[in-house]
CSV table of C-alpha atoms and ligand atoms in Angstrom, one decimal:
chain,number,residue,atom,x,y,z
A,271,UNK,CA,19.6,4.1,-4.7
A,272,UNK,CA,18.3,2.2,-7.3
A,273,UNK,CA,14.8,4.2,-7.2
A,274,UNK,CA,16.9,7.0,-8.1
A,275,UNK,CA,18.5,6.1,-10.7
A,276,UNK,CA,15.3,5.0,-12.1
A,277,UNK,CA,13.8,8.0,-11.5
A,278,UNK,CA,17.1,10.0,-13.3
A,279,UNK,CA,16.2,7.5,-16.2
A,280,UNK,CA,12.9,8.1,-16.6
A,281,UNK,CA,13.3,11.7,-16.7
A,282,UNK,CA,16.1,11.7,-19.4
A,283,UNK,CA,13.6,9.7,-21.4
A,284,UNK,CA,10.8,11.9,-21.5
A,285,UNK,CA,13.0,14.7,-21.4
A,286,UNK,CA,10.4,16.2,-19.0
A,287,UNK,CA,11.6,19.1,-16.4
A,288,UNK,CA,11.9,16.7,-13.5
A,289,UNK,CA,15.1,17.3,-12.8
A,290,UNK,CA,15.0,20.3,-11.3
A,291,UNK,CA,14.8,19.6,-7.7
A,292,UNK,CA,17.1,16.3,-8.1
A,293,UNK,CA,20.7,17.3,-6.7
A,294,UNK,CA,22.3,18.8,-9.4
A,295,UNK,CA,25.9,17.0,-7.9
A,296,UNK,CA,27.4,15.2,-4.8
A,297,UNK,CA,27.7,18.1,-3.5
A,298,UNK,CA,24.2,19.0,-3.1
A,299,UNK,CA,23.5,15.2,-1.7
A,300,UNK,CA,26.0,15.6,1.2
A,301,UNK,CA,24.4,19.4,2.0
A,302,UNK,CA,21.1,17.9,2.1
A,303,UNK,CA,22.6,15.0,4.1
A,304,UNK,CA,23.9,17.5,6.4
A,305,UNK,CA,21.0,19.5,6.8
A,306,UNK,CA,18.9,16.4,7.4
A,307,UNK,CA,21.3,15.0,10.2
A,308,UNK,CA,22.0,18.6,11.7
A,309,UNK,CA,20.0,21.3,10.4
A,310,UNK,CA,20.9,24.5,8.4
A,311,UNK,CA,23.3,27.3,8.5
A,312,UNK,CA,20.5,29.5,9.7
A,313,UNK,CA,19.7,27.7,12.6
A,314,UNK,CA,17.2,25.3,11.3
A,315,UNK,CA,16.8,22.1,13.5
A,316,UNK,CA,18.2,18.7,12.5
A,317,UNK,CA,15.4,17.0,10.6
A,318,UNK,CA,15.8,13.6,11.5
A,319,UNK,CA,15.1,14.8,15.2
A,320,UNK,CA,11.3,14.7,13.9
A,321,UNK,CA,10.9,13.0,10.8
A,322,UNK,CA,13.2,10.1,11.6
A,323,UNK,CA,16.6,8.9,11.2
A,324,UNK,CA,15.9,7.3,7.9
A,325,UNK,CA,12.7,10.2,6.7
A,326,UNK,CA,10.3,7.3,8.2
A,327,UNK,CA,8.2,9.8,10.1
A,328,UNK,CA,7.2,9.6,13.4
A,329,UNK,CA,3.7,7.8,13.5
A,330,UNK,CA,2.7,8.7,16.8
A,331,UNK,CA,3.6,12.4,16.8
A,332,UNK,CA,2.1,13.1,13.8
A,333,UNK,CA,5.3,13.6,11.6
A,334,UNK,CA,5.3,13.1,8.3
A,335,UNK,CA,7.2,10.3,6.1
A,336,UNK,CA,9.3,12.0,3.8
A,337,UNK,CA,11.8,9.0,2.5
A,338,UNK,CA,10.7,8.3,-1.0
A,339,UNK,CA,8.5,11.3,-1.9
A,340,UNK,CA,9.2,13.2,-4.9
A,341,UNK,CA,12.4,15.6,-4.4
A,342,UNK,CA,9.4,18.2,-6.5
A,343,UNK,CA,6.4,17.6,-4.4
A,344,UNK,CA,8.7,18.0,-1.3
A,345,UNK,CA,10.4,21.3,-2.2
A,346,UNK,CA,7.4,22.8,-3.2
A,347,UNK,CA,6.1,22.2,0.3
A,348,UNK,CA,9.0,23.3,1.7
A,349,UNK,CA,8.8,26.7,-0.1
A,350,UNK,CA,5.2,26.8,0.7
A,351,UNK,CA,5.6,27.1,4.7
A,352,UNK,CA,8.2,29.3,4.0
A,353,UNK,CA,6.3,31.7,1.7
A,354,UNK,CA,3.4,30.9,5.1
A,355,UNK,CA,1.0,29.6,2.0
A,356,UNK,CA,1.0,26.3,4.6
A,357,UNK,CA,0.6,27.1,7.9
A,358,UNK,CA,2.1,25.2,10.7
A,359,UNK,CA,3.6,26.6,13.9
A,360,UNK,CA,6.3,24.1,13.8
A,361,UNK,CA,7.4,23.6,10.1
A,362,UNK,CA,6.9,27.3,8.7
A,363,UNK,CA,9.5,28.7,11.0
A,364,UNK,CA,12.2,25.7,10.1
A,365,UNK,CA,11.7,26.2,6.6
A,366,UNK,CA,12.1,30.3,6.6
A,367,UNK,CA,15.6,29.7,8.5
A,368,UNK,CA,17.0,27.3,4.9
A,369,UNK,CA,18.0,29.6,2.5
A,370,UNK,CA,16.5,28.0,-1.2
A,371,UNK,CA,19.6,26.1,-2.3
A,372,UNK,CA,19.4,24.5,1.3
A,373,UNK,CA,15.8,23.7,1.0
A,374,UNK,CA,16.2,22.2,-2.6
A,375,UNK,CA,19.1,20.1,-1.5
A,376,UNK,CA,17.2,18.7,1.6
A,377,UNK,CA,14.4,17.8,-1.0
A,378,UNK,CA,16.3,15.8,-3.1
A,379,UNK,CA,18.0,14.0,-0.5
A,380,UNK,CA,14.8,12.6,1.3
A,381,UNK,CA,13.5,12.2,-1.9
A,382,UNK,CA,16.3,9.8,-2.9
A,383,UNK,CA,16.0,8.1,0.4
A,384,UNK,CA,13.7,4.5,-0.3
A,385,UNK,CA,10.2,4.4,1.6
A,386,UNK,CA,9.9,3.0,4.8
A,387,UNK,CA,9.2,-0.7,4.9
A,388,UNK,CA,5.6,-1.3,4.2
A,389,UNK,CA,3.4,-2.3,7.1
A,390,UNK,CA,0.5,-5.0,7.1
A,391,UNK,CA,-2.9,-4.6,6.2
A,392,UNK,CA,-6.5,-6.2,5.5
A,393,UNK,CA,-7.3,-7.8,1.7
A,394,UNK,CA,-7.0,-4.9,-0.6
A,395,UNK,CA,-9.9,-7.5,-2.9
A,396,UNK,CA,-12.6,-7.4,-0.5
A,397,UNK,CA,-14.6,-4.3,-0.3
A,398,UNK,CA,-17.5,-3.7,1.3
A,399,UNK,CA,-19.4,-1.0,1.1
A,400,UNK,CA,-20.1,-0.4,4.8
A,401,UNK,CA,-16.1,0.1,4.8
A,402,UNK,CA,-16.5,3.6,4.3
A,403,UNK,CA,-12.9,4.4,4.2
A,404,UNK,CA,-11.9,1.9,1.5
A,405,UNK,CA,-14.7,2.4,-0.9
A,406,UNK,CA,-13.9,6.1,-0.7
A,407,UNK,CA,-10.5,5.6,-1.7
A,408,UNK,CA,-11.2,2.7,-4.3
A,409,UNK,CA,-14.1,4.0,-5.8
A,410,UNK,CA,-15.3,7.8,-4.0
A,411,UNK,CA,-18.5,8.8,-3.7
A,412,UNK,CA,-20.2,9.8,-6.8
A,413,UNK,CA,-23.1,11.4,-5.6
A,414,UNK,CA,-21.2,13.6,-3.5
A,415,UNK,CA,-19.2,14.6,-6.6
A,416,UNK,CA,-16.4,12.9,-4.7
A,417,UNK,CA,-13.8,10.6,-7.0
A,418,UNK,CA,-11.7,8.1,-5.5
A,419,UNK,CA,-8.3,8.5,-3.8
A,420,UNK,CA,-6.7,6.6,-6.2
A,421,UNK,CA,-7.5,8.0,-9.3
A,422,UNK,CA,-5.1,11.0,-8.6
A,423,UNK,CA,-2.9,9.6,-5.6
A,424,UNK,CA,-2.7,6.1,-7.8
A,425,UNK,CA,-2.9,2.5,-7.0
A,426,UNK,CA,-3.1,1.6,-3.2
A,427,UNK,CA,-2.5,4.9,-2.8
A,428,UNK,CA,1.4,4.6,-3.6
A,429,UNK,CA,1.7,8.1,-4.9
A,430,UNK,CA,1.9,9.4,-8.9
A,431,UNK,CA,4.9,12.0,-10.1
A,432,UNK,CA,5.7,14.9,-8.4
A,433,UNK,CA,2.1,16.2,-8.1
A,434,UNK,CA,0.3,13.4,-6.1
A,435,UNK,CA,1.8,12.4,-3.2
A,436,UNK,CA,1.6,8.6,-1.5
A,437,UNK,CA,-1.3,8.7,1.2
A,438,UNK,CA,0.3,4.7,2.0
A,439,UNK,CA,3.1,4.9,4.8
A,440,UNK,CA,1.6,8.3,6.4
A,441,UNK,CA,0.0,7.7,9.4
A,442,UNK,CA,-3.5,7.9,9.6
A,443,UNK,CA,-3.2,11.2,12.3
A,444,UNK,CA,-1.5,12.9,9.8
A,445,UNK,CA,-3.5,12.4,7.1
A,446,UNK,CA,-6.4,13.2,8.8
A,447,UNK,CA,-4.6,16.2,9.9
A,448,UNK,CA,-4.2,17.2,6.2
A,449,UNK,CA,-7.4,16.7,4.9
A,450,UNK,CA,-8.4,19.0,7.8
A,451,UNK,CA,-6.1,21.8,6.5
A,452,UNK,CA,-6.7,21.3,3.0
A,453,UNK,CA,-10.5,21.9,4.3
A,454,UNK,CA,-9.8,25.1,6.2
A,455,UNK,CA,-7.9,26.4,4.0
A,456,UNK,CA,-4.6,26.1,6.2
A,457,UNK,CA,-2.6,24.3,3.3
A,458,UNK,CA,-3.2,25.2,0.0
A,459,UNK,CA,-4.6,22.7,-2.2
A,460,UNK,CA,-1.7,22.0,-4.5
A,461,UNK,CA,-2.2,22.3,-8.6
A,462,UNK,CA,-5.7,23.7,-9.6
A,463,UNK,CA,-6.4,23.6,-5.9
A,464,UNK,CA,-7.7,20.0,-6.8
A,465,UNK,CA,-7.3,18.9,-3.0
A,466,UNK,CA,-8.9,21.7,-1.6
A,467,UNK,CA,-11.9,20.6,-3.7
A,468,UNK,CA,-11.7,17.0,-2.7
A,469,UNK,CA,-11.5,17.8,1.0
A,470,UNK,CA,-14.2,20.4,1.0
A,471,UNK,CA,-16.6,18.0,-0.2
A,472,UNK,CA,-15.9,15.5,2.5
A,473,UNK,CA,-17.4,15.5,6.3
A,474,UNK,CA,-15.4,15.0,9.7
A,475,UNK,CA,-16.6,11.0,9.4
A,476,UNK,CA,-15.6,10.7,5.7
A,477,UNK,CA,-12.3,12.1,6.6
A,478,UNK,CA,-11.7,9.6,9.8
A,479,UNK,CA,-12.5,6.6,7.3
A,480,UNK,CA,-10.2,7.6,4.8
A,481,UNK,CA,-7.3,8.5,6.9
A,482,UNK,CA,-7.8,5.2,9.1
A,483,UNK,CA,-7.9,2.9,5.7
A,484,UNK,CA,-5.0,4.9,4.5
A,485,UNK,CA,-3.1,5.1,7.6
A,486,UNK,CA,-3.0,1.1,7.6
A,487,UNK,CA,-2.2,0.7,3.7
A,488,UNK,CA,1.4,-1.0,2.8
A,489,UNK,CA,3.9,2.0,1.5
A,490,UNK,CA,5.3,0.6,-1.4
A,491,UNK,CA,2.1,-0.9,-2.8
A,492,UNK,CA,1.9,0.0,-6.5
A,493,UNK,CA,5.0,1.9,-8.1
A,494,UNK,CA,6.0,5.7,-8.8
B,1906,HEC,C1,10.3,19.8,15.6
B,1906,HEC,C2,9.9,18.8,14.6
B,1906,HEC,C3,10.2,19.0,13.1
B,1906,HEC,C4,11.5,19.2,12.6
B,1906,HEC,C5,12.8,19.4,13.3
B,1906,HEC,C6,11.3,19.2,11.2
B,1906,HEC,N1,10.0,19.0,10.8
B,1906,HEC,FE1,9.2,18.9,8.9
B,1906,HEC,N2,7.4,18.6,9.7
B,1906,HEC,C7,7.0,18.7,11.1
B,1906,HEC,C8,5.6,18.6,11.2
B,1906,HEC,C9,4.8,18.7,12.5
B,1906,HEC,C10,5.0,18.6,9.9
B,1906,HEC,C11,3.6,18.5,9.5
B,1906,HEC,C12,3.1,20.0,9.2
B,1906,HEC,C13,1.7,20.1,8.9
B,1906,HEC,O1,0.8,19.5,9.6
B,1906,HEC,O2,1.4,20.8,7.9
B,1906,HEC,C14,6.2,18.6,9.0
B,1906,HEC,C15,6.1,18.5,7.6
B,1906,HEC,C16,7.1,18.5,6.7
B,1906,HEC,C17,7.0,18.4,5.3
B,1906,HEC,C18,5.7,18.2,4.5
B,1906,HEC,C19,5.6,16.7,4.2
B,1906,HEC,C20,4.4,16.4,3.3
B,1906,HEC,O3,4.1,15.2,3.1
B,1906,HEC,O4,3.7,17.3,2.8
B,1906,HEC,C21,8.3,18.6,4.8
B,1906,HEC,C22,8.7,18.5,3.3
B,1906,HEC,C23,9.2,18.7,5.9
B,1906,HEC,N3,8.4,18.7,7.1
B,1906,HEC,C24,10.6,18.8,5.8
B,1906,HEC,C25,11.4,19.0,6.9
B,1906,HEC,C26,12.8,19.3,6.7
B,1906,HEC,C27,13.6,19.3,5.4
B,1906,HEC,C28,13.4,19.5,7.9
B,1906,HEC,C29,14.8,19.8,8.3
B,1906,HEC,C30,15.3,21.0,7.8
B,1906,HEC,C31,12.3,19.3,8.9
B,1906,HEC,N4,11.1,19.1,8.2
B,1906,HEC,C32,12.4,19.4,10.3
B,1906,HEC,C33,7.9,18.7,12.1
B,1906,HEC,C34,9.3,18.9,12.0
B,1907,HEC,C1,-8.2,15.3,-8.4
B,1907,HEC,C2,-7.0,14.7,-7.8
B,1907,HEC,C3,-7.0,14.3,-6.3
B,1907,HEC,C4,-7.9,13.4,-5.7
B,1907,HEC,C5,-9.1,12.7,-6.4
B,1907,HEC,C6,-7.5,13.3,-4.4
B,1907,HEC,N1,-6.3,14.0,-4.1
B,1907,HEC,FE1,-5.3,14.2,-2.4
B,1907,HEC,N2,-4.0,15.5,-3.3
B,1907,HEC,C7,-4.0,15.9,-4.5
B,1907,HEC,C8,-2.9,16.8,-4.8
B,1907,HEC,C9,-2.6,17.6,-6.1
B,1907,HEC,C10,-2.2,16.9,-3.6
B,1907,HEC,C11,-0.9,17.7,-3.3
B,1907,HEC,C12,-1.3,19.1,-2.7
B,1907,HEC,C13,-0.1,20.0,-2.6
B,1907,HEC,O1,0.7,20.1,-3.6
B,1907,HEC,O2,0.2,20.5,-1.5
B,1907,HEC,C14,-2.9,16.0,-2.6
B,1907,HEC,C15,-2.4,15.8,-1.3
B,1907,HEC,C16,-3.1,15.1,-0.4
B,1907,HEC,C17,-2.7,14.9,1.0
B,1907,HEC,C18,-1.4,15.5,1.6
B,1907,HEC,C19,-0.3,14.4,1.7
B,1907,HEC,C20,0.9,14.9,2.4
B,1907,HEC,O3,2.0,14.2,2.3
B,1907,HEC,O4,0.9,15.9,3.1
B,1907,HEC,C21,-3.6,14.1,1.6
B,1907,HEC,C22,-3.6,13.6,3.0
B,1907,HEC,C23,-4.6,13.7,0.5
B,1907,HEC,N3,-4.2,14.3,-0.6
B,1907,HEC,C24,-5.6,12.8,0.7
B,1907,HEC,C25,-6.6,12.5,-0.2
B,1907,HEC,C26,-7.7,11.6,0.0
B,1907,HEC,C27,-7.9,10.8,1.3
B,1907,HEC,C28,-8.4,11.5,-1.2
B,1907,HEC,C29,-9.7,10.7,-1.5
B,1907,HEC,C30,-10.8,11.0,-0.6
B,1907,HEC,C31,-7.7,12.3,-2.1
B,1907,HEC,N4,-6.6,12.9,-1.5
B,1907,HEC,C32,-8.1,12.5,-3.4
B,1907,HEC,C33,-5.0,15.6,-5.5
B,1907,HEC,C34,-6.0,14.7,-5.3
């Protein structure tokens, strides 16, 4: 819990609105606990049946990581495929059955939760251009107008405040996945649609590259 706390103390300083989505009290933390380990009081399915016991994600299926994101990033998400802006035949439907206080609580607890423990990858120093993937997210692509992962989504690709959320510990399916949607139009592209840009300017190999060099990077590389 220490993150949290952190977090809680960094908020307080710059007196920044934050805190709306943390759990206003214990009570909220063991609701969203609840929810997470069996669902909501509309019939929404356990969470952990998908996302994993501890909000690791499930690599191989395509579910996401949600341990460790921010408690703002993920309720604005989760209001998102309930409102239908993000369209997915499995999520939408599980977010319409939480009512909002449900849906915030749920947030903050898997936001509180720490992120999964990193896995291994290559030498984050060498970079070669012919790594497509890397130098994309290191340093984009300037003369496709096209900046580099890390400048919004921060170092190693960690994630940055409630806005930018880590591309490290998702797999690399469904980031791909993602950028796809963002692309099509099937998720919206967040604040000033600034994804939505990014992805558009990207091809089907650029997007393959990036998700592979993301889907391999450590998760708690760099900090929040
Ligand atoms: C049957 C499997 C399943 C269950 C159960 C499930 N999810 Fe999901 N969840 C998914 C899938 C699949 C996605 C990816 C959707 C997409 O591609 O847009 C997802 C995505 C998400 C995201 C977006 C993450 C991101 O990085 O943007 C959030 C937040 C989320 N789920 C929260 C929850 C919560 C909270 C619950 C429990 C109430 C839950 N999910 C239950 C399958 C599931
Ligand atoms: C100008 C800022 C900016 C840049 C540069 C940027 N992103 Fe993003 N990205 C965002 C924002 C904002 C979101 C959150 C969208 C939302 O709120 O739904 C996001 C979300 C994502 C997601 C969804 C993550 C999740 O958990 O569902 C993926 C995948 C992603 N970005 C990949 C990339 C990749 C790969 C690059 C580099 C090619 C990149 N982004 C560059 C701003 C940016």
């Amino acid at each position: 819990m220490r993150r949290y706390s952190t977090r809680i103390a960094a908020v307080a300083m710059l007196g920044c609105g934050l805190h709306a989505a943390l759990p206003a009290s214990a009570q909220d933390k063991n609701l969203g606990a609840a929810i997470a380990a069996k669902g909501g009081s509309g019939g929404a399915a356990a969470c952990v049946s998908c996302h994993g016991a501890k909000g690791e994600g499930m690599a191989a299926a395509g579910f996401p990581r949600l341990a460790g994101l921010h408690p703002d990033y993920l309720l604005a998400q989760l209001d998102n495929f309930a409102s239908g802006l993000r369209q997915n035949p499995v999520m939408a439907p599980i977010a319409r059955q939480l009512t909002a206080a449900e849906r915030q609580a749920v947030a903050g607890y898997f936001g509180g939760l720490p992120p999964p423990t990193p896995v291994a990858s290559g030498d984050p120093n060498v970079l070669k251009a012919s790594d497509r993937g890397a130098w994309l997210a290191d340093r984009g692509h300037w003369d496709d107008n096209l900046p580099a992962c890390v400048q919004c989504h921060g170092p190693g690709g960690a994630g940055t405040g409630s806005a930018f959320p880590p591309l490290a510990g998702q797999s690399s399916a469904y980031l791909a996945s993602q950028l796809h949607a963002f692309k099509s139009g099937a998720r919206p592209g967040g604040p000033m649609s600034l994804m939505s840009v990014v992805a558009k300017r990207m091809t089907d190999a650029d997007i393959a590259a990036v998700a592979d060099h993301f889907g391999a990077a450590p998760a708690d590389k760099g900090k929040k």
